[in-house]
Short mmCIF file of C-alpha atoms in Angstrom, two decimals:
data_model
loop_
_atom_site.label_atom_id
_atom_site.label_comp_id
_atom_site.label_asym_id
_atom_site.label_seq_id
_atom_site.Cartn_x
_atom_site.Cartn_y
_atom_site.Cartn_z
CA MET S 271 25.20 -19.17 -16.15
CA PHE S 272 21.49 -17.48 -16.26
CA THR S 273 18.33 -19.54 -16.66
CA LEU S 274 15.89 -18.22 -19.51
CA TYR S 275 12.50 -18.15 -17.75
CA ASP S 276 8.76 -17.92 -19.71
CA MET S 277 7.79 -14.97 -17.95
CA THR S 278 4.33 -15.79 -16.08
CA VAL S 279 1.33 -13.60 -14.73
CA ARG S 280 0.60 -14.61 -11.34
CA PRO S 281 -2.78 -13.90 -9.51
CA ILE S 282 -2.98 -11.06 -7.04
CA VAL S 283 -4.26 -11.85 -3.49
CA ILE S 284 -6.67 -9.56 -2.09
CA TYR S 285 -7.28 -7.55 1.28
CA GLY S 286 -8.03 -10.03 3.96
CA THR S 287 -5.45 -12.84 2.78
CA PRO S 288 -2.85 -13.63 5.72
CA VAL S 289 -0.14 -12.98 3.41
CA LEU S 290 -0.48 -9.20 2.96
CA HIS S 291 -1.11 -8.86 7.00
CA GLN S 292 2.19 -10.34 8.07
CA PRO S 293 5.70 -9.02 7.68
CA THR S 294 7.66 -10.60 4.85
CA ALA S 295 10.87 -12.60 5.50
CA ILE S 296 14.10 -11.30 4.76
CA VAL S 297 15.76 -12.52 1.52
CA THR S 298 18.98 -14.84 2.52
CA GLU S 299 19.27 -17.17 -0.71
CA PRO S 300 21.19 -16.76 -3.64
CA ILE S 301 19.62 -13.79 -5.67
CA ASP S 302 19.96 -15.94 -8.86
CA THR S 303 17.41 -18.48 -7.11
CA LEU S 304 15.10 -15.51 -7.67
CA ARG S 305 15.11 -14.52 -10.73
CA GLU S 306 12.22 -16.39 -12.12
CA LEU S 307 10.19 -14.75 -8.98
CA ILE S 308 11.17 -11.33 -10.00
CA ASP S 309 10.85 -11.82 -13.77
CA ASP S 310 6.82 -13.02 -13.11
CA MET S 311 6.39 -9.88 -10.78
CA PHE S 312 7.48 -7.68 -13.61
CA GLU S 313 5.17 -9.26 -15.91
CA THR S 314 2.33 -9.50 -13.55
CA MET S 315 2.45 -5.66 -12.42
CA GLU S 316 2.73 -4.80 -16.29
CA LYS S 317 -0.34 -6.79 -17.04
CA ALA S 318 -2.08 -5.42 -13.91
CA HIS S 319 -1.19 -1.65 -15.12
CA GLY S 320 0.48 -1.40 -11.64
CA VAL S 321 3.18 0.99 -10.79
CA GLY S 322 4.61 -1.22 -8.16
CA LEU S 323 4.06 -4.86 -6.63
CA ALA S 324 5.45 -6.31 -3.69
CA ALA S 325 5.87 -9.98 -3.37
CA ASN S 326 3.43 -10.80 -0.97
CA GLN S 327 0.88 -9.58 -3.30
CA ILE S 328 1.38 -12.83 -5.30
CA GLY S 329 1.39 -14.78 -2.35
CA VAL S 330 5.05 -15.05 -1.60
CA GLY S 331 6.36 -13.95 1.59
CA LYS S 332 9.49 -12.51 0.90
CA ARG S 333 10.99 -8.82 1.14
CA ILE S 334 11.17 -7.97 -2.76
CA PHE S 335 8.97 -5.44 -4.71
CA VAL S 336 9.42 -4.14 -8.00
CA TYR S 337 8.39 -0.95 -9.51
CA ASN S 338 7.56 1.25 -12.68
CA CYS S 339 6.51 4.35 -11.68
CA PRO S 340 6.54 7.97 -12.97
CA ASP S 341 7.86 10.72 -10.82
CA ASP S 342 5.90 14.23 -10.56
CA GLU S 343 7.91 15.02 -13.84
CA GLY S 344 6.87 12.11 -15.87
CA VAL S 345 10.14 10.58 -15.64
CA ILE S 346 9.70 6.83 -15.51
CA HIS S 347 11.84 4.97 -12.68
CA ARG S 348 11.99 1.11 -13.07
CA GLY S 349 13.82 -1.57 -10.89
CA CYS S 350 13.68 -3.94 -7.99
CA PHE S 351 14.52 -3.88 -4.44
CA ILE S 352 15.34 -6.73 -2.38
CA ASN S 353 15.44 -6.51 1.43
CA PRO S 354 14.44 -2.42 1.01
CA VAL S 355 15.06 -0.22 3.73
CA LEU S 356 13.01 2.93 3.70
CA GLU S 357 13.81 6.24 4.85
CA THR S 358 11.47 8.99 4.69
CA SER S 359 10.65 12.53 5.49
CA ASP S 360 8.08 13.39 8.20
CA ILE S 361 4.49 11.95 7.41
CA PRO S 362 1.91 14.61 7.72
CA GLU S 363 -0.39 14.26 10.71
CA GLY S 364 -3.19 16.20 9.27
CA MET S 365 -6.13 14.80 7.25
CA PRO S 366 -4.94 14.23 3.46
CA ALA S 367 -6.29 16.45 0.58
CA VAL S 368 -9.51 15.80 -1.20
CA ASP S 369 -8.71 17.11 -4.36
CA GLY S 370 -7.32 13.88 -5.61
CA SER S 371 -3.37 14.79 -5.18
CA ASP S 372 -3.58 12.25 -2.14
CA ASP S 373 -5.51 9.54 -3.92
CA GLU S 374 -4.11 6.06 -3.37
CA GLY S 375 -5.29 2.75 -4.94
CA CYS S 376 -3.76 -0.87 -4.81
CA LEU S 377 -3.99 -3.95 -6.54
CA SER S 378 -4.57 -6.31 -3.75
CA LEU S 379 -7.60 -3.36 -2.91
CA PRO S 380 -8.90 -3.91 -6.50
CA GLY S 381 -11.49 -1.04 -7.65
CA LEU S 382 -10.91 1.11 -4.30
CA SER S 383 -9.08 4.18 -3.60
CA PHE S 384 -8.86 6.66 -0.93
CA PRO S 385 -7.07 9.90 0.26
CA THR S 386 -4.02 8.60 2.01
CA GLY S 387 -1.22 10.95 3.86
CA ARG S 388 2.12 10.17 2.88
CA ALA S 389 5.61 11.58 3.57
CA THR S 390 6.78 13.71 0.48
CA TRP S 391 10.34 12.39 0.09
CA ALA S 392 11.44 8.67 0.45
CA LYS S 393 14.63 6.79 0.02
CA VAL S 394 14.66 3.00 -0.87
CA THR S 395 18.44 1.31 -0.28
CA GLY S 396 18.73 -2.51 -0.74
CA LEU S 397 19.79 -5.08 -3.80
CA ASN S 398 18.76 -4.96 -7.01
CA GLU S 399 17.99 -8.33 -8.96
CA ASN S 400 22.00 -8.64 -10.05
CA GLY S 401 22.49 -8.54 -6.13
CA GLU S 402 24.00 -5.16 -6.47
CA GLU S 403 23.54 -2.69 -3.64
CA VAL S 404 21.50 0.25 -5.09
CA SER S 405 19.31 3.36 -3.75
CA GLU S 406 16.74 5.35 -4.87
CA GLU S 407 15.20 8.79 -3.60
CA GLY S 408 12.27 10.62 -5.11
CA THR S 409 9.48 12.99 -4.15
CA GLY S 410 5.55 13.18 -4.55
CA PHE S 411 4.13 10.11 -6.60
CA LEU S 412 7.51 8.21 -6.72
CA ALA S 413 7.88 8.67 -2.63
CA ARG S 414 4.06 7.43 -2.20
CA CYS S 415 5.18 4.41 -4.41
CA PHE S 416 7.89 3.14 -2.18
CA GLN S 417 6.19 4.00 1.07
CA HIS S 418 3.40 1.68 -0.11
CA GLU S 419 5.27 -1.10 -1.45
CA VAL S 420 7.59 -1.13 1.59
CA GLY S 421 4.64 -0.97 3.52
CA HIS S 422 3.21 -4.02 2.12
CA LEU S 423 6.23 -6.01 2.78
CA ASP S 424 6.05 -4.82 6.54
CA GLY S 425 2.67 -6.46 6.50
CA PHE S 426 0.45 -3.29 5.89
CA VAL S 427 -1.55 -2.09 3.23
CA TYR S 428 -2.63 1.55 2.69
CA ALA S 429 -6.32 1.00 4.01
CA ASP S 430 -4.41 0.58 7.66
CA VAL S 431 -2.82 3.93 7.42
CA LEU S 432 -6.28 5.98 6.54
CA GLN S 433 -7.70 8.52 8.89
CA GLY S 434 -10.74 9.82 10.03
CA ARG S 435 -13.84 9.22 7.96
CA TRP S 436 -11.70 7.57 5.05
CA LYS S 437 -10.69 4.87 7.34
CA ARG S 438 -14.50 4.10 8.22
CA ALA S 439 -15.17 4.49 4.37
CA GLY S 440 -12.74 2.07 3.75
CA LYS S 441 -13.71 -0.70 6.30
CA LYS S 442 -17.43 -0.33 5.18
CA ALA S 443 -16.07 -1.06 1.19
CA ILE S 444 -13.98 -4.04 2.52
CA LYS S 445 -16.94 -5.33 4.43
CA ARG S 446 -18.94 -5.07 1.50
CA GLU S 447 -16.80 -6.82 -1.05
CA GLY S 448 -16.35 -9.77 1.54
CA TRP S 449 -12.57 -9.44 1.84
CA THR S 450 -12.12 -11.81 4.89
CA PRO S 451 -9.28 -13.60 5.98
CA ASP S 452 -10.87 -17.39 5.16
CA ALA S 453 -11.95 -15.93 1.49
CA GLY S 454 -8.83 -16.73 -0.08
CA LEU S 455 -9.91 -14.11 -2.94
CA THR S 456 -7.71 -13.38 -5.63
CA TRP S 457 -7.99 -11.60 -9.18
CA MET S 458 -6.10 -12.79 -12.54
CA PRO S 459 -4.56 -9.50 -14.63
CA GLY S 460 -5.46 -10.09 -18.39
CA VAL S 461 -8.26 -12.66 -17.63
CA ASP S 462 -10.38 -10.66 -15.05
CA PRO S 463 -11.88 -7.41 -15.89
CA ASP S 464 -9.29 -4.72 -14.62
CA PRO S 465 -10.74 -3.32 -11.55
CA PHE S 466 -9.55 0.31 -11.97
CA GLY S 467 -10.79 0.38 -15.67
CA HIS S 468 -7.51 0.47 -17.53
CA ASP S 469 -7.85 -0.82 -21.19
CA ASP S 470 -5.72 -3.62 -21.85
CA VAL S 471 -3.07 -3.09 -24.17
#
């Protein structure tokens, strides 16, 4: 028997908040006890106009992420991974492209984006919201999304993998915004102004 929940938009925690910088816990509890959390994650991601959301971005230190992400052909891929395992092709060692193709943003670094080097192919394996074993692979933007979200669950944000002048620029921007561990900052999708300028629809 499934319980129906009213989906709730939850505040998104901002860089510096300790839960974003610690590895999340492997899920061991029954999957059906996570249904409300997962529904809320989908609702929050949609309201924030995001393509992915990890549980620790709403303050829950569990190894879960949801996504609603287009691939490079514009096909939308939507799903949930519990206890995901990531495989990738080689991550480029040089500086990322500056033509916009490598730009990456994050709902937990609202309003910022920087060129970020990522592998061109990624595959995620884990459980879905029904407890079924699933896997999905992708290239380009979808591969970037998978690497970004699993990175969150490992306790990293994309600012941690910036290189060269982009790393320096990221550190300056974070300091300017006052995103420190003791600040405890959040923003509320659908209530606060959208930090990336999306129109609320």
